[in-house]
């Protein structure tokens, strides 16, 4: 034995000492070492790139610290998980450890629909693990003594993995593999001879010279707004409207929730005024990449047309991965603050308008106010409208409200819905104009939830209020804001999405300008000529980009015959005394409308027909009550339809559904008009959000209601014996399309020409 305690003993050579293995850890074969290197290197590279999107705008120090801490946290958590799985012994524990770490880090980078993200993660991890394993074994000489067949197979595997990784890289970095195909654009389904109007394009600049100014509470936070001549505002205490504001967030922005700043960029017309006031608020985005400058295009346009527009800064309420520990310790319930802050801005504008010496003294028409919100901002404006009418804060009645501004119009752009419900109740709007815009290729707010708020907006009978929505084929979430642009996810997560099938950015902005400007002209300036745009989008077909649109419309001048919300009896109308009858229909029932990803909130009637299986023509009849319906030759029959045929090919010859609308008076006179006189019913518009061939993992195809309006005078022209005042039956006859599935909602009589 060696006496290793003796000072005179010679040092023992390391090779003579026995190798004592660590408990539970065996030597790692070269292949597994290579697999670890392969998957770790690609994961680290992708994470560093993604971290630059999340943290790069904070500076190198925060980027470095945040990235290192995140990596260490993931490695620690997955190390613990690996220890628990070590008993399986099917793979070396160290590889399992790094594999789990890679899965977590890659998933945080490729956030998206779970099946889509997991498919991409599997391809990355499998290919780089196998490539790393094979290459490392070659380097270590593991194949020197093997047969030629083994060497050829291993070499082929390396080549195959290299080719697969190149193809995967090309797939990830491409925009997509199909262009947007518009089968039935608005310009085709709306014939030219039906539309003539003398009103100017609302997206054209108006006669006013545009000026701009900023207002800020703290110039150290928004140095970009700290321009010469800016206005100064006092911060407000919003601590009651947001939870879990961390000290990290305070350190980043320089203030806490008790001192939220009132910042905004203003575009306004040169002149005495007073001019209607429009506030625009963004949604959730990286807090350190300011979103409010992205609506400058709207500010310049609206100011030139005689509006004051302010783009509001609420970026400090947005996601901040560094401050929020990514998603582990973020803000809670901040949507309340988004709406409340808009009212605080209005208080500031009210003060300025009344203050001599202020550049806006007497120039603001506080009786004509509109709020525009994008994404979560689309929900913030409805929260503001709800708070505006309340006496106390629903979550703490000790906080009193006394706003009562004359907010006349709301415009939601790709808005969220019901992320916040005051007092646990969905927001219902009464007597306020409402417009919602949404895109079929929205890769953030995938489902058209703005339709929910549309149906929760009601008017006093015979009032001048209107509501509408426009569903734009090919529009995405971000291009309504020039800062957000064509990517709806963050960083490398965008590589999963099908950006080749979205509208060009300038066209999406063009659509927003036309529709938003038209709505404000109609509702804030009472320019009724622009109401026609929403009653029938064909009036805007020369102004809008060439794509497909589905729009809906209702106003206070319309008497509801049936909206299918009154009871569960398919034979009764909402208007007392009316009846509903079906004949030879394959399906006839009333039920909730199911959207792709949103809760079921409103009812419709489900109708299906197949003329090849029946002897009489299928029809759906509305029998009007003996009284309470005022119909003249200037009245209009209105209703909305949605295509429900999910199997229909949008490019098929019978993709456009047609049917016959007939009216009958008490004398037995019947007049018929085809649905296509107004417009055929468009098919369900499909938004393929994920890149092909994985598009089936994320495809949106929803029933969107399309409004139709038939003038009674047109029926009289078709049958001069018809007596409008004695009409008692409206029929929908399914004789022009052999078979189909549709939803019907909101049948009414409009009398807006009185």
XYZ file of C-alpha atoms in Angstrom:
754
model
C 0.000 0.000 0.000
C 1.076 3.587 -0.576
C 1.647 5.732 2.467
C 0.180 8.916 1.090
C 0.354 10.584 4.495
C 4.141 10.592 4.477
C 5.770 13.900 3.551
C 8.593 11.984 1.904
C 6.314 9.860 -0.263
C 6.638 10.572 -3.977
C 3.562 11.862 -5.776
C 1.430 9.099 -7.204
C 0.712 9.302 -10.927
C -3.004 10.031 -11.628
C -3.285 6.955 -13.833
C -2.423 4.723 -10.865
C -5.258 6.068 -8.742
C -8.548 4.161 -8.846
C -11.421 5.902 -10.722
C -14.281 6.443 -8.349
C -17.511 7.116 -10.307
C -19.886 9.767 -8.999
C -23.157 8.338 -7.727
C -25.736 8.024 -10.518
C -23.518 9.564 -13.204
C -21.845 7.374 -15.795
C -19.437 8.468 -18.537
C -21.275 10.081 -21.440
C -20.795 8.383 -24.831
C -19.490 10.651 -27.627
C -22.766 10.573 -29.546
C -24.755 11.945 -26.639
C -22.115 14.619 -26.009
C -22.481 15.728 -29.603
C -26.258 15.752 -29.314
C -25.964 18.037 -26.297
C -23.617 20.383 -28.168
C -25.838 20.427 -31.255
C -29.131 21.181 -29.574
C -27.558 23.554 -27.029
C -25.830 25.686 -29.647
C -28.921 26.201 -31.786
C -31.060 26.840 -28.692
C -28.581 29.391 -27.328
C -28.409 31.198 -30.665
C -32.196 31.418 -31.018
C -32.604 32.531 -27.409
C -30.010 35.278 -27.769
C -31.833 36.552 -30.840
C -35.214 36.378 -29.118
C -33.832 38.039 -25.997
C -32.743 40.963 -28.153
C -36.391 41.471 -29.146
C -37.592 41.214 -25.574
C -34.774 43.112 -23.866
C -32.595 44.774 -26.503
C -34.337 48.131 -26.239
C -33.369 48.303 -22.541
C -29.645 48.449 -23.224
C -26.835 45.876 -23.108
C -26.652 45.572 -19.314
C -30.320 44.626 -18.869
C -30.118 42.413 -21.952
C -27.122 40.527 -20.533
C -28.448 40.212 -16.975
C -31.964 39.248 -18.047
C -30.725 36.656 -20.521
C -28.238 35.046 -18.124
C -30.751 34.906 -15.266
C -33.370 33.369 -17.552
C -30.954 30.715 -18.774
C -29.870 29.883 -15.225
C -33.485 29.678 -14.040
C -34.469 27.325 -16.858
C -31.371 25.168 -16.355
C -32.084 24.973 -12.616
C -35.749 24.047 -13.017
C -35.133 21.465 -15.722
C -32.213 20.057 -13.737
C -34.574 19.317 -10.877
C -37.052 17.717 -13.285
C -34.258 15.649 -14.812
C -33.248 14.366 -11.412
C -36.766 13.102 -10.943
C -36.672 11.342 -14.300
C -33.226 9.822 -13.817
C -34.647 6.504 -12.681
C -35.825 5.764 -16.231
C -32.207 5.357 -17.467
C -33.398 5.442 -21.058
C -31.262 8.447 -21.893
C -28.278 9.953 -20.104
C -29.434 12.357 -17.440
C -27.283 15.171 -18.752
C -28.899 14.941 -22.183
C -32.376 14.848 -20.620
C -31.446 17.894 -18.582
C -30.300 19.898 -21.581
C -33.183 18.581 -23.664
C -35.764 19.809 -21.170
C -33.978 23.140 -20.895
C -34.004 23.491 -24.676
C -37.702 22.640 -24.891
C -38.547 25.319 -22.324
C -36.345 27.979 -23.883
C -37.401 27.234 -27.434
C -41.074 27.253 -26.499
C -40.669 30.662 -24.858
C -39.084 31.825 -28.109
C -41.622 30.211 -30.458
C -44.743 31.129 -28.516
C -47.758 30.179 -30.567
C -50.471 27.549 -30.929
C -49.274 24.530 -28.957
C -49.412 21.920 -31.776
C -47.596 24.285 -34.154
C -44.910 25.245 -31.631
C -44.323 21.644 -30.580
C -43.990 20.532 -34.211
C -41.256 23.092 -34.844
C -39.552 22.308 -31.528
C -39.489 18.604 -32.340
C -37.923 19.256 -35.751
C -35.228 21.511 -34.266
C -34.359 19.253 -31.340
C -34.436 15.990 -33.303
C -32.367 17.251 -36.234
C -29.697 19.044 -34.208
C -29.465 16.225 -31.638
C -28.937 13.626 -34.358
C -26.526 15.824 -36.315
C -24.535 16.694 -33.206
C -24.378 13.042 -32.177
C -23.159 11.807 -35.574
C -20.598 14.589 -36.085
C -19.184 14.197 -32.585
C -18.812 10.448 -33.071
C -16.948 11.065 -36.328
C -14.630 13.546 -34.582
C -13.923 11.096 -31.772
C -13.211 8.289 -34.208
C -16.076 6.079 -33.173
C -16.528 4.843 -36.755
C -12.865 3.975 -37.501
C -13.231 0.273 -36.732
C -16.792 -0.118 -38.041
C -17.905 -1.616 -41.329
C -18.203 0.427 -44.508
C -21.967 0.055 -44.353
C -22.075 1.698 -40.895
C -19.807 4.515 -42.084
C -21.924 5.139 -45.184
C -25.108 5.076 -43.134
C -23.694 7.543 -40.609
C -22.402 9.807 -43.369
C -25.764 9.694 -45.111
C -27.422 10.600 -41.826
C -25.170 13.659 -41.470
C -25.955 14.761 -45.029
C -29.677 14.168 -44.559
C -29.744 16.179 -41.336
C -27.797 19.034 -42.960
C -30.297 19.140 -45.823
C -33.256 18.946 -43.431
C -31.832 21.747 -41.252
C -31.302 23.937 -44.320
C -34.871 23.336 -45.426
C -36.135 24.044 -41.914
C -34.107 27.258 -41.819
C -35.510 28.311 -45.185
C -39.047 27.547 -43.975
C -38.549 29.557 -40.788
C -36.988 32.599 -42.462
C -39.454 32.765 -45.359
C -42.567 34.943 -45.321
C -44.719 31.982 -46.345
C -45.460 29.921 -49.418
C -48.656 31.321 -50.901
C -49.846 34.800 -51.779
C -53.159 36.282 -50.701
C -55.834 35.207 -53.190
C -58.939 37.385 -53.367
C -61.723 35.452 -55.120
C -64.673 37.854 -54.790
C -63.455 41.395 -54.080
C -65.826 44.163 -53.101
C -65.345 45.787 -56.494
C -66.763 42.660 -58.182
C -69.731 41.823 -55.950
C -70.889 45.459 -55.873
C -71.885 46.520 -59.380
C -70.900 49.969 -60.595
C -74.318 51.205 -61.732
C -75.811 50.834 -58.259
C -73.549 53.408 -56.652
C -73.138 57.098 -57.212
C -72.124 59.662 -54.639
C -70.805 63.204 -54.680
C -68.938 62.902 -51.375
C -65.148 63.032 -51.435
C -62.837 60.197 -50.508
C -62.589 60.434 -46.695
C -58.960 59.282 -46.849
C -57.960 62.340 -48.891
C -56.346 65.166 -46.877
C -58.754 67.925 -45.940
C -58.408 71.710 -46.244
C -56.753 72.422 -42.878
C -53.057 72.987 -42.289
C -51.842 70.436 -39.731
C -49.929 71.392 -36.599
C -48.578 69.139 -33.852
C -47.579 69.341 -30.214
C -46.857 66.937 -27.357
C -47.857 66.912 -23.723
C -45.992 65.071 -20.970
C -45.886 64.692 -17.204
C -42.277 63.505 -16.860
C -39.759 64.338 -19.612
C -37.208 61.893 -18.155
C -39.528 59.001 -19.064
C -40.529 60.141 -22.568
C -37.569 62.098 -23.844
C -38.852 61.640 -27.390
C -41.860 63.815 -26.497
C -39.786 66.461 -24.727
C -39.917 68.938 -27.587
C -39.828 72.702 -27.445
C -43.236 74.110 -26.704
C -44.715 70.944 -25.210
C -47.499 71.153 -22.654
C -47.043 69.889 -19.107
C -49.559 67.688 -17.298
C -49.851 66.471 -13.730
C -49.487 62.709 -13.114
C -52.478 60.845 -11.684
C -52.832 58.188 -9.000
C -53.911 54.960 -10.704
C -52.877 52.551 -7.956
C -56.501 51.464 -7.409
C -56.807 50.391 -11.053
C -53.848 48.029 -11.385
C -52.414 45.237 -9.265
C -48.941 43.792 -8.763
C -46.905 46.772 -9.960
C -43.396 45.619 -9.053
C -40.455 47.657 -7.821
C -38.621 46.500 -10.951
C -41.240 48.259 -13.094
C -40.901 51.382 -10.960
C -37.131 51.356 -11.459
C -37.550 50.983 -15.209
C -40.043 53.806 -15.751
C -39.121 56.078 -12.871
C -42.580 56.149 -11.311
C -45.087 53.883 -9.628
C -48.828 53.402 -10.134
C -49.521 56.353 -7.832
C -47.928 58.717 -10.374
C -49.046 57.566 -13.832
C -48.137 60.198 -16.423
C -50.557 61.797 -18.878
C -48.573 61.844 -22.118
C -49.783 62.291 -25.656
C -48.876 63.399 -29.170
C -51.390 65.803 -30.724
C -52.172 66.647 -34.334
C -54.609 69.505 -34.774
C -55.918 71.826 -37.492
C -54.834 75.414 -37.716
C -57.881 77.580 -37.046
C -60.220 78.855 -34.381
C -62.400 75.774 -34.079
C -63.990 74.392 -32.080
C -62.951 70.997 -33.471
C -64.174 67.527 -32.415
C -61.734 65.681 -30.146
C -60.457 62.169 -30.910
C -58.266 60.152 -28.508
C -56.424 57.074 -29.806
C -54.960 54.443 -27.494
C -52.727 51.504 -28.355
C -52.835 47.980 -26.963
C -50.371 45.580 -25.383
C -46.871 45.565 -26.861
C -43.352 45.695 -25.461
C -43.400 48.480 -22.875
C -39.995 49.773 -23.915
C -40.920 50.040 -27.607
C -43.412 52.883 -27.633
C -46.609 52.135 -29.560
C -48.322 55.537 -29.547
C -46.293 57.027 -32.461
C -47.761 54.303 -34.711
C -50.975 56.274 -35.303
C -49.367 59.406 -36.709
C -50.887 58.608 -40.099
C -54.364 58.913 -38.570
C -53.455 62.065 -36.676
C -52.268 63.876 -39.794
C -55.291 62.807 -41.844
C -57.899 63.650 -39.211
C -56.300 66.988 -38.335
C -56.363 67.999 -42.000
C -60.098 67.224 -42.016
C -60.896 69.312 -38.945
C -60.423 67.000 -35.951
C -58.048 67.276 -32.994
C -56.414 63.863 -32.472
C -54.214 62.813 -29.566
C -52.353 59.498 -29.493
C -52.155 58.475 -25.849
C -49.153 56.910 -24.124
C -50.070 53.911 -21.964
C -46.897 51.953 -22.719
C -46.038 51.696 -19.013
C -49.021 49.332 -18.667
C -47.695 46.994 -21.349
C -45.755 43.764 -21.016
C -42.161 44.196 -19.882
C -40.421 40.801 -19.871
C -37.543 42.024 -17.710
C -39.768 43.640 -15.087
C -42.433 40.934 -15.209
C -39.952 38.043 -14.917
C -41.356 37.215 -18.329
C -44.822 35.936 -17.347
C -44.213 34.924 -13.741
C -44.747 38.271 -12.003
C -46.508 40.653 -14.371
C -49.115 43.354 -13.981
C -52.595 42.178 -13.097
C -55.959 43.632 -14.153
C -54.297 46.565 -15.890
C -57.116 46.832 -18.447
C -59.080 48.806 -15.865
C -56.348 51.431 -15.808
C -56.269 51.625 -19.603
C -59.881 52.789 -19.690
C -59.689 55.018 -16.620
C -56.635 56.876 -17.971
C -58.579 57.909 -21.080
C -61.049 59.735 -18.854
C -58.180 61.433 -17.020
C -56.891 62.663 -20.376
C -60.362 64.016 -21.179
C -60.366 65.928 -17.867
C -57.089 67.514 -18.933
C -58.525 68.493 -22.316
C -61.601 69.946 -20.610
C -59.347 72.098 -18.419
C -57.249 73.279 -21.355
C -60.321 74.198 -23.356
C -61.504 76.433 -20.511
C -58.087 77.977 -19.676
C -57.135 81.292 -21.211
C -53.587 81.313 -22.494
C -53.632 77.627 -23.335
C -53.103 76.967 -27.073
C -56.323 74.908 -27.071
C -58.458 77.461 -25.270
C -61.904 77.444 -26.880
C -60.732 75.217 -29.759
C -61.989 71.860 -28.479
C -65.566 70.779 -29.104
C -66.111 68.815 -25.907
C -69.628 67.939 -27.063
C -68.237 65.780 -29.875
C -65.689 63.274 -28.556
C -64.566 59.948 -30.027
C -62.310 57.252 -28.595
C -60.328 54.878 -30.814
C -58.608 51.812 -29.365
C -56.393 49.132 -30.891
C -56.154 45.596 -29.458
C -56.509 45.943 -25.664
C -57.130 49.598 -26.392
C -60.293 48.472 -28.191
C -61.535 47.155 -24.876
C -60.163 50.158 -22.976
C -62.448 52.540 -24.873
C -65.543 50.528 -23.875
C -64.314 50.520 -20.264
C -63.906 54.288 -20.458
C -67.413 54.649 -21.893
C -68.811 52.463 -19.098
C -66.938 54.343 -16.335
C -68.066 57.616 -17.916
C -71.677 56.811 -16.988
C -71.007 55.316 -13.537
C -71.180 57.028 -10.158
C -68.600 54.791 -8.436
C -65.755 52.438 -9.276
C -67.220 48.894 -9.486
C -64.216 47.271 -7.789
C -64.159 49.795 -4.916
C -67.305 51.850 -4.365
C -65.397 54.203 -2.067
C -63.902 55.722 -5.227
C -66.441 58.085 -6.759
C -66.822 58.823 -10.466
C -68.184 62.057 -11.891
C -67.128 62.254 -15.535
C -70.129 62.399 -17.882
C -68.209 63.535 -20.954
C -70.137 63.612 -24.202
C -68.398 60.601 -25.771
C -70.374 60.105 -28.953
C -68.362 57.467 -30.828
C -66.124 54.465 -30.197
C -63.922 52.748 -32.788
C -62.362 49.399 -31.909
C -59.478 48.190 -34.081
C -58.836 44.448 -33.675
C -60.086 44.852 -30.137
C -60.132 42.354 -27.304
C -63.302 41.687 -25.332
C -64.206 40.772 -21.755
C -60.653 40.581 -20.446
C -62.086 42.972 -17.873
C -65.733 42.943 -16.792
C -66.777 45.754 -14.423
C -68.391 44.180 -11.398
C -68.199 40.817 -13.164
C -70.633 41.925 -15.893
C -69.961 42.271 -19.651
C -70.003 45.899 -20.774
C -73.276 46.904 -22.427
C -73.279 50.189 -24.300
C -76.351 52.370 -24.682
C -76.773 55.248 -27.135
C -73.222 55.548 -28.394
C -71.947 55.072 -31.944
C -69.766 51.982 -32.309
C -67.488 50.689 -35.076
C -65.299 47.589 -34.987
C -62.605 46.711 -37.545
C -61.014 43.273 -37.685
C -58.855 41.249 -40.057
C -59.231 37.649 -41.167
C -55.476 37.129 -40.686
C -55.188 38.560 -37.184
C -52.464 36.441 -35.585
C -52.914 37.959 -32.132
C -56.654 38.415 -31.498
C -57.487 35.435 -33.697
C -61.255 35.369 -33.229
C -63.493 38.323 -34.144
C -64.528 39.186 -30.589
C -65.414 42.768 -31.560
C -68.713 41.343 -32.830
C -69.625 40.579 -29.205
C -69.539 44.248 -28.234
C -71.409 45.135 -31.424
C -74.346 42.999 -30.271
C -74.084 44.400 -26.727
C -74.591 47.946 -28.045
C -78.196 49.192 -28.069
C -80.009 52.388 -29.057
C -83.083 54.261 -27.957
C -85.814 53.855 -30.553
C -85.797 56.504 -33.290
C -82.385 57.868 -32.237
C -79.561 58.879 -34.613
C -76.950 56.419 -33.317
C -75.340 53.816 -35.570
C -73.189 50.754 -35.102
C -71.200 48.776 -37.626
C -68.335 46.381 -38.073
C -66.111 45.637 -41.049
C -64.253 42.335 -41.404
C -61.300 42.776 -43.776
C -59.928 39.775 -45.621
C -56.129 39.634 -45.393
C -55.736 42.251 -42.663
C -53.530 41.288 -39.739
C -53.328 42.668 -36.208
C -50.290 44.906 -36.322
C -50.431 46.833 -39.575
C -53.054 49.218 -38.214
C -50.095 50.576 -36.207
C -46.978 51.515 -38.191
C -44.696 50.649 -35.256
C -46.124 47.145 -34.907
C -46.213 46.512 -38.644
C -46.585 43.164 -40.375
C -45.507 40.915 -37.510
C -48.082 39.972 -34.893
C -45.767 37.927 -32.658
C -42.490 38.859 -30.971
C -39.125 38.051 -32.503
C -38.547 34.548 -33.839
C -42.132 33.632 -32.937
C -43.090 35.436 -36.145
C -41.330 32.699 -38.097
C -44.296 30.410 -37.474
C -46.828 32.716 -39.096
C -47.966 33.093 -42.652
C -47.024 36.685 -43.434
C -47.159 36.121 -47.199
C -50.970 35.996 -47.146
C -51.646 39.333 -45.479
C -52.558 42.592 -47.156
C -49.671 44.947 -47.959
C -49.257 47.414 -45.113
C -50.142 50.475 -47.166
C -53.416 48.861 -48.240
C -54.392 47.985 -44.693
C -53.699 51.557 -43.597
C -55.725 52.792 -46.585
C -58.702 50.703 -45.434
C -58.343 52.030 -41.877
C -58.207 55.634 -43.077
C -61.303 55.287 -45.272
C -63.424 53.543 -42.641
C -62.326 55.513 -39.578
C -62.552 58.878 -41.309
C -65.987 58.005 -42.735
C -67.292 56.970 -39.320
C -66.043 60.139 -37.614
C -67.443 62.330 -40.382
C -70.821 60.617 -39.975
C -71.000 60.564 -36.180
C -69.043 63.609 -34.972
C -69.836 66.003 -37.823
C -73.286 64.625 -38.694
C -72.268 64.231 -42.323
C -74.956 61.679 -43.127
C -73.588 61.040 -46.619
C -70.873 58.911 -45.018
C -73.449 56.748 -43.233
C -74.063 55.163 -46.611
C -70.564 53.648 -46.435
C -71.659 51.445 -43.530
C -75.192 50.833 -44.738
C -73.697 49.525 -47.980
C -69.938 49.220 -48.335
C -70.344 49.440 -52.091
C -70.337 53.236 -51.742
C -66.679 53.010 -50.654
C -65.528 50.496 -53.254
C -63.558 53.106 -55.214
C -61.706 54.162 -52.058
C -60.964 50.809 -50.464
C -58.173 48.392 -51.502
C -59.250 45.419 -53.568
C -60.052 42.599 -51.186
C -63.114 40.965 -49.625
C -65.095 42.709 -46.895
C -67.998 41.645 -44.717
C -69.766 44.463 -42.937
C -72.773 44.740 -40.679
C -74.873 47.753 -39.742
C -77.721 48.798 -37.458
C -79.090 52.146 -36.334
C -81.618 53.744 -34.022
C -84.028 54.348 -36.887
C -84.583 50.606 -37.311
C -87.451 48.706 -35.683
C -86.413 45.212 -34.672
C -88.765 42.531 -35.947
C -86.666 39.661 -34.614
C -83.131 39.302 -33.271
C -83.590 35.770 -31.817
C -82.738 36.880 -28.284
C -86.272 36.996 -26.815
C -86.901 33.303 -26.029
C -86.174 29.730 -27.134
C -89.270 29.384 -29.335
C -88.239 29.308 -33.046
C -91.770 30.294 -34.037
C -91.960 33.723 -32.345
C -90.499 37.108 -33.225
C -88.935 39.622 -30.868
C -91.681 42.056 -31.819
C -94.824 40.780 -30.021
C -97.479 39.309 -32.259
C -95.208 38.162 -35.090
C -94.570 34.594 -36.245
C -91.750 32.681 -37.928
C -92.441 29.750 -40.244
C -90.233 27.268 -42.093
C -91.046 25.153 -45.118
C -89.068 22.134 -46.446
C -85.924 23.138 -44.538
C -83.353 20.491 -43.683
C -82.370 22.371 -40.489
C -84.315 25.096 -38.700
C -83.348 25.998 -35.155
C -82.309 28.928 -32.979
C -79.077 28.720 -31.011
C -75.947 30.552 -29.886
C -73.473 31.484 -32.614
C -70.203 29.632 -32.172
C -67.089 31.606 -33.065
C -63.654 30.043 -33.426
C -62.113 31.056 -30.120
C -64.596 33.310 -28.302
C -67.473 32.653 -25.952
C -70.941 32.216 -27.411
C -72.777 35.456 -26.672
C -75.533 36.043 -29.206
C -78.262 34.039 -30.930
C -79.264 33.490 -34.543
C -81.456 31.131 -36.540
C -79.696 28.206 -38.250
C -81.116 27.360 -41.684
C -80.041 24.569 -44.034
C -81.649 23.482 -47.294
C -81.079 20.938 -50.050
C -83.328 21.296 -53.084
C -82.346 17.862 -54.380
C -84.122 16.087 -51.516
C -87.456 17.969 -51.332
C -90.457 18.400 -53.611
C -91.271 22.013 -52.684
C -88.920 24.977 -52.590
C -87.517 25.591 -49.080
C -88.491 28.931 -47.544
C -88.327 30.859 -44.284
C -91.225 33.253 -43.622
C -91.558 36.219 -41.280
C -95.198 37.060 -40.497
C -95.408 40.639 -39.252
C -97.767 41.580 -36.405
C -100.952 43.413 -37.326
C -99.674 46.665 -35.872
C -96.484 48.296 -34.539
C -94.630 48.042 -37.877
C -94.565 51.252 -39.879
C -93.832 50.500 -43.543
C -93.950 53.007 -46.411
C -92.406 53.168 -49.869
C -89.337 54.867 -48.301
C -88.807 52.089 -45.736
C -86.040 49.504 -45.975
C -86.106 45.823 -45.024
C -82.835 44.957 -43.318
C -81.369 41.674 -42.123
C -77.977 40.006 -41.742
C -76.773 36.623 -42.972
C -73.667 34.550 -42.346
C -72.479 31.611 -44.401
C -72.076 28.500 -42.262
C -70.793 26.058 -44.882
C -67.334 25.203 -43.548
C -66.658 22.695 -46.332
C -67.317 25.115 -49.168
C -64.394 26.036 -51.406
C -64.176 29.828 -51.588
C -63.136 29.573 -55.255
C -65.972 27.233 -56.274
C -68.551 28.380 -58.808
C -71.335 28.207 -56.203
C -69.315 29.865 -53.440
C -71.538 32.956 -53.599
C -74.946 32.115 -52.149
C -78.030 33.666 -53.728
C -81.709 33.407 -52.820
C -84.969 35.286 -53.378
C -86.479 37.894 -51.064
C -90.221 38.354 -51.403
C -92.765 40.589 -49.707
C -96.516 40.060 -49.655
C -99.280 42.476 -48.694
C -102.678 41.673 -47.201
C -104.215 41.894 -50.672
C -102.148 38.922 -51.814
C -99.760 40.964 -54.007
C -96.252 39.454 -54.001
C -93.027 41.033 -55.226
C -89.672 39.236 -55.606
C -86.070 40.441 -55.713
C -82.853 38.391 -55.771
C -80.463 38.695 -52.823
C -77.709 39.470 -55.333
C -79.431 42.753 -56.231
C -77.837 44.053 -53.042
C -74.980 41.554 -52.860
C -74.555 37.780 -52.906
C -73.705 36.170 -49.597
C -69.949 35.689 -49.387
C -68.515 32.339 -48.282
C -66.820 31.924 -44.921
C -63.493 33.720 -45.192
C -60.579 31.531 -44.158
C -57.496 32.979 -42.556
C -54.527 30.586 -42.744
C -52.410 32.054 -39.970
C -49.606 29.487 -39.747
C -47.180 28.794 -42.576
C -48.093 26.062 -44.971
C -47.959 23.054 -44.821
C -48.633 23.485 -41.085
C -51.461 25.940 -41.717
C -54.070 23.488 -40.476
C -52.662 23.992 -36.959
C -53.861 27.616 -36.968
C -56.712 28.410 -39.338
C -59.569 30.781 -38.572
C -62.891 30.307 -40.346
C -65.801 32.008 -38.610
C -69.414 32.907 -39.470
C -69.352 36.700 -39.917
C -72.718 38.369 -40.448
C -73.168 40.433 -43.605
C -75.889 43.084 -43.666
C -78.468 43.397 -46.447
C -80.890 46.244 -47.114
C -83.784 46.195 -49.601
C -85.737 49.361 -50.322
C -89.497 48.869 -50.378
C -89.615 51.142 -53.409
C -87.629 48.538 -55.383
C -90.295 45.940 -54.566
C -92.979 48.368 -55.705
C -91.142 48.842 -58.992
C -91.112 45.059 -59.443
C -94.871 44.840 -58.757
C -96.767 48.103 -58.951
C -99.800 46.528 -57.277
C -97.920 46.091 -54.014
C -99.222 48.299 -51.179
C -96.283 49.038 -48.809
C -98.495 50.017 -45.864
C -100.261 46.602 -46.008
C -97.146 44.369 -46.207
C -97.499 41.584 -43.642
C -95.088 38.886 -44.818
C -91.402 38.735 -45.701
C -90.089 35.485 -47.173
C -86.613 34.127 -47.840
C -86.914 31.576 -50.649
C -83.957 29.256 -51.251
C -84.376 28.772 -54.974
C -81.186 30.238 -56.454
C -78.542 28.094 -54.768
C -79.201 24.350 -54.715
C -78.096 23.773 -51.145
C -76.490 25.680 -48.338
C -76.134 26.444 -44.634
C -76.636 29.948 -43.297
C -77.284 31.913 -40.130
C -79.805 34.764 -40.042
C -80.043 37.555 -37.489
C -81.502 41.026 -36.886
C -84.454 41.333 -39.236
C -85.910 44.828 -39.072
C -87.596 47.761 -40.824
C -85.551 50.939 -41.192
C -87.244 54.311 -41.569
C -84.351 56.775 -41.762
C -85.869 59.053 -44.389
C -88.622 60.503 -42.223
